[in-house]
Amino acid sequence: SIAILLYLVRKFKTPDHWYPSDLQKRARVDEYLSWQHVNIRGKGSKLFLMKVLLPLLTGQPLPPEKLESVTEELNVVLKQFEEKFLQDKPFIAGSEVSLADLVALVELMQPVGAGYNLFEERPKLAEWRRRVEEAVGKQLFQEAHEGILNVKNL
């Protein structure tokens, strides 16, 4: 949860870029962390649920029109994310990776794990993903997402 992540940042005094002491940068991180619950997380999780979990549980694929609707909802918030939060910056809070970027990318990996490559036709989003992965470390990022990226093998 966001509360636990913030607790860990404070308790272990992580490097400043994760949760900046600069009030404007911190406000950007906080703004994203508040927005993402019903937007990126809500729409991304819904797509994952509808495309992977429900068919797994029911043995029936989701009707295409339902899937299109859920995908369009996600596309709307992805556009908002690019325009409002990324803008023309390398990361959400500016020039360095933050907790907001980490949370955002983790949430976006659910639809990717469901087979929806949301980065494919979004070069700005794809470049941001590359920067976040590099900041975290590609191997660690892959290890952390191994389960979700292989969920279709269930």
mmCIF file of C-alpha atoms in Angstrom:
data_model
loop_
_atom_site.group_PDB
_atom_site.id
_atom_site.type_symbol
_atom_site.label_atom_id
_atom_site.label_comp_id
_atom_site.label_asym_id
_atom_site.label_seq_id
_atom_site.Cartn_x
_atom_site.Cartn_y
_atom_site.Cartn_z
ATOM 1 C CA SER A 1 0.000 0.000 0.000
ATOM 2 C CA ILE A 2 1.004 3.610 -0.409
ATOM 3 C CA ALA A 3 0.941 4.097 3.375
ATOM 4 C CA ILE A 4 3.466 1.304 3.882
ATOM 5 C CA LEU A 5 5.719 2.627 1.111
ATOM 6 C CA LEU A 6 5.730 6.077 2.711
ATOM 7 C CA TYR A 7 6.464 4.526 6.107
ATOM 8 C CA LEU A 8 9.435 2.629 4.650
ATOM 9 C CA VAL A 9 10.776 5.755 2.922
ATOM 10 C CA ARG A 10 10.677 7.662 6.211
ATOM 11 C CA LYS A 11 11.893 4.869 8.478
ATOM 12 C CA PHE A 12 14.892 3.895 6.363
ATOM 13 C CA LYS A 13 15.714 7.413 5.162
ATOM 14 C CA THR A 14 15.927 6.394 1.521
ATOM 15 C CA PRO A 15 17.690 8.624 -1.004
ATOM 16 C CA ASP A 16 15.835 11.919 -1.406
ATOM 17 C CA HIS A 17 14.730 11.311 -4.997
ATOM 18 C CA TRP A 18 12.314 8.532 -3.930
ATOM 19 C CA TYR A 19 10.205 10.921 -1.838
ATOM 20 C CA PRO A 20 11.732 14.383 -2.322
ATOM 21 C CA SER A 21 12.196 16.827 0.528
ATOM 22 C CA ASP A 22 11.619 19.669 -1.961
ATOM 23 C CA LEU A 23 7.959 20.559 -1.356
ATOM 24 C CA GLN A 24 7.046 21.089 -5.015
ATOM 25 C CA LYS A 25 8.530 17.765 -6.082
ATOM 26 C CA ARG A 26 6.947 16.003 -3.107
ATOM 27 C CA ALA A 27 3.595 17.559 -4.020
ATOM 28 C CA ARG A 28 3.909 16.046 -7.513
ATOM 29 C CA VAL A 29 4.614 12.624 -6.000
ATOM 30 C CA ASP A 30 1.712 12.979 -3.544
ATOM 31 C CA GLU A 31 -0.602 14.196 -6.302
ATOM 32 C CA TYR A 32 0.127 11.141 -8.417
ATOM 33 C CA LEU A 33 -0.126 8.727 -5.483
ATOM 34 C CA SER A 34 -3.573 10.140 -4.660
ATOM 35 C CA TRP A 35 -4.777 10.104 -8.277
ATOM 36 C CA GLN A 36 -3.588 6.650 -9.257
ATOM 37 C CA HIS A 37 -5.898 4.599 -7.017
ATOM 38 C CA VAL A 38 -9.027 5.005 -9.123
ATOM 39 C CA ASN A 39 -7.267 5.764 -12.368
ATOM 40 C CA ILE A 40 -4.166 3.763 -13.316
ATOM 41 C CA ARG A 41 -4.681 1.120 -10.618
ATOM 42 C CA GLY A 42 -8.439 1.008 -11.027
ATOM 43 C CA LYS A 43 -8.502 0.741 -14.811
ATOM 44 C CA GLY A 44 -5.389 -1.436 -15.145
ATOM 45 C CA SER A 45 -6.601 -3.888 -12.512
ATOM 46 C CA LYS A 46 -10.035 -4.000 -14.128
ATOM 47 C CA LEU A 47 -8.509 -4.963 -17.476
ATOM 48 C CA PHE A 48 -6.398 -7.647 -15.782
ATOM 49 C CA LEU A 49 -9.425 -8.980 -13.924
ATOM 50 C CA MET A 50 -11.629 -9.060 -17.014
ATOM 51 C CA LYS A 51 -9.032 -10.425 -19.433
ATOM 52 C CA VAL A 52 -7.240 -12.948 -17.197
ATOM 53 C CA LEU A 53 -8.899 -13.733 -13.881
ATOM 54 C CA LEU A 54 -12.579 -13.928 -14.847
ATOM 55 C CA PRO A 55 -11.939 -16.235 -17.840
ATOM 56 C CA LEU A 56 -9.692 -18.351 -15.611
ATOM 57 C CA LEU A 57 -12.412 -18.665 -12.981
ATOM 58 C CA THR A 58 -15.397 -19.079 -15.303
ATOM 59 C CA GLY A 59 -13.748 -20.911 -18.181
ATOM 60 C CA GLN A 60 -15.359 -18.367 -20.534
ATOM 61 C CA PRO A 61 -13.592 -15.546 -22.368
ATOM 62 C CA LEU A 62 -14.923 -12.038 -21.863
ATOM 63 C CA PRO A 63 -17.208 -10.811 -24.671
ATOM 64 C CA PRO A 64 -15.140 -8.612 -27.051
ATOM 65 C CA GLU A 65 -17.380 -5.561 -26.540
ATOM 66 C CA LYS A 66 -16.795 -5.689 -22.755
ATOM 67 C CA LEU A 67 -13.050 -5.971 -23.280
ATOM 68 C CA GLU A 68 -13.091 -3.035 -25.712
ATOM 69 C CA SER A 69 -14.913 -0.881 -23.165
ATOM 70 C CA VAL A 70 -12.471 -1.725 -20.366
ATOM 71 C CA THR A 71 -9.497 -1.151 -22.685
ATOM 72 C CA GLU A 72 -10.862 2.254 -23.708
ATOM 73 C CA GLU A 73 -11.232 3.256 -20.042
ATOM 74 C CA LEU A 74 -7.576 2.407 -19.511
ATOM 75 C CA ASN A 75 -6.554 4.309 -22.653
ATOM 76 C CA VAL A 76 -8.270 7.448 -21.329
ATOM 77 C CA VAL A 77 -6.301 7.391 -18.060
ATOM 78 C CA LEU A 78 -3.061 6.573 -19.893
ATOM 79 C CA LYS A 79 -3.546 9.717 -21.969
ATOM 80 C CA GLN A 80 -4.214 11.711 -18.795
ATOM 81 C CA PHE A 81 -1.103 10.209 -17.198
ATOM 82 C CA GLU A 82 1.079 11.237 -20.137
ATOM 83 C CA GLU A 83 -0.386 14.746 -20.384
ATOM 84 C CA LYS A 84 -0.809 15.611 -16.700
ATOM 85 C CA PHE A 85 1.971 13.745 -14.943
ATOM 86 C CA LEU A 86 4.745 13.012 -17.435
ATOM 87 C CA GLN A 87 4.336 16.100 -19.612
ATOM 88 C CA ASP A 88 7.821 16.640 -21.080
ATOM 89 C CA LYS A 89 9.761 15.518 -18.022
ATOM 90 C CA PRO A 90 11.832 12.347 -17.698
ATOM 91 C CA PHE A 91 9.951 11.347 -14.514
ATOM 92 C CA ILE A 92 6.765 12.350 -12.711
ATOM 93 C CA ALA A 93 8.480 14.649 -10.179
ATOM 94 C CA GLY A 94 11.088 16.002 -12.593
ATOM 95 C CA SER A 95 14.556 14.813 -13.497
ATOM 96 C CA GLU A 96 14.865 11.901 -11.041
ATOM 97 C CA VAL A 97 12.888 8.731 -10.462
ATOM 98 C CA SER A 98 10.521 8.794 -7.495
ATOM 99 C CA LEU A 99 8.115 6.583 -5.617
ATOM 100 C CA ALA A 100 5.390 7.877 -7.966
ATOM 101 C CA ASP A 101 7.190 6.466 -11.005
ATOM 102 C CA LEU A 102 7.768 3.134 -9.314
ATOM 103 C CA VAL A 103 4.113 2.797 -8.259
ATOM 104 C CA ALA A 104 2.906 3.877 -11.705
ATOM 105 C CA LEU A 105 5.015 1.369 -13.587
ATOM 106 C CA VAL A 106 4.161 -1.495 -11.247
ATOM 107 C CA GLU A 107 0.455 -0.813 -11.800
ATOM 108 C CA LEU A 108 0.912 -0.668 -15.573
ATOM 109 C CA MET A 109 2.533 -4.076 -15.619
ATOM 110 C CA GLN A 110 -0.809 -5.757 -14.777
ATOM 111 C CA PRO A 111 -2.357 -4.961 -18.177
ATOM 112 C CA VAL A 112 0.953 -5.906 -19.826
ATOM 113 C CA GLY A 113 0.788 -9.246 -18.014
ATOM 114 C CA ALA A 114 -2.740 -9.645 -19.363
ATOM 115 C CA GLY A 115 -1.405 -9.326 -22.899
ATOM 116 C CA TYR A 116 -2.141 -5.640 -23.527
ATOM 117 C CA ASN A 117 1.090 -3.953 -24.591
ATOM 118 C CA LEU A 118 0.114 -0.419 -23.651
ATOM 119 C CA PHE A 119 3.638 0.852 -24.384
ATOM 120 C CA GLU A 120 3.634 -0.254 -28.022
ATOM 121 C CA GLU A 121 1.946 2.799 -29.547
ATOM 122 C CA ARG A 122 2.963 5.284 -26.870
ATOM 123 C CA PRO A 123 6.610 6.302 -27.409
ATOM 124 C CA LYS A 124 6.598 8.787 -24.515
ATOM 125 C CA LEU A 125 5.322 6.123 -22.144
ATOM 126 C CA ALA A 126 7.767 3.541 -23.505
ATOM 127 C CA GLU A 127 10.722 5.893 -22.984
ATOM 128 C CA TRP A 128 9.559 6.676 -19.440
ATOM 129 C CA ARG A 129 9.301 2.933 -18.745
ATOM 130 C CA ARG A 130 12.847 2.422 -20.008
ATOM 131 C CA ARG A 131 14.137 5.200 -17.717
ATOM 132 C CA VAL A 132 12.322 3.799 -14.667
ATOM 133 C CA GLU A 133 13.588 0.279 -15.359
ATOM 134 C CA GLU A 134 17.135 1.584 -15.697
ATOM 135 C CA ALA A 135 16.834 3.550 -12.450
ATOM 136 C CA VAL A 136 15.607 0.466 -10.574
ATOM 137 C CA GLY A 137 17.849 -1.968 -12.427
ATOM 138 C CA LYS A 138 16.602 -4.075 -15.324
ATOM 139 C CA GLN A 139 17.316 -7.415 -13.656
ATOM 140 C CA LEU A 140 15.552 -6.447 -10.419
ATOM 141 C CA PHE A 141 12.613 -5.080 -12.398
ATOM 142 C CA GLN A 142 12.293 -8.317 -14.380
ATOM 143 C CA GLU A 143 12.546 -10.443 -11.233
ATOM 144 C CA ALA A 144 9.877 -8.371 -9.507
ATOM 145 C CA HIS A 145 7.478 -8.733 -12.448
ATOM 146 C CA GLU A 146 8.197 -12.321 -13.405
ATOM 147 C CA GLY A 147 4.965 -13.607 -11.870
ATOM 148 C CA ILE A 148 2.637 -11.064 -13.428
ATOM 149 C CA LEU A 149 4.306 -11.343 -16.832
ATOM 150 C CA ASN A 150 3.859 -15.130 -16.796
ATOM 151 C CA VAL A 151 0.288 -15.164 -15.466
ATOM 152 C CA LYS A 152 -1.091 -16.268 -18.818
ATOM 153 C CA ASN A 153 0.693 -19.604 -18.288
ATOM 154 C CA LEU A 154 -1.786 -20.537 -15.545
#
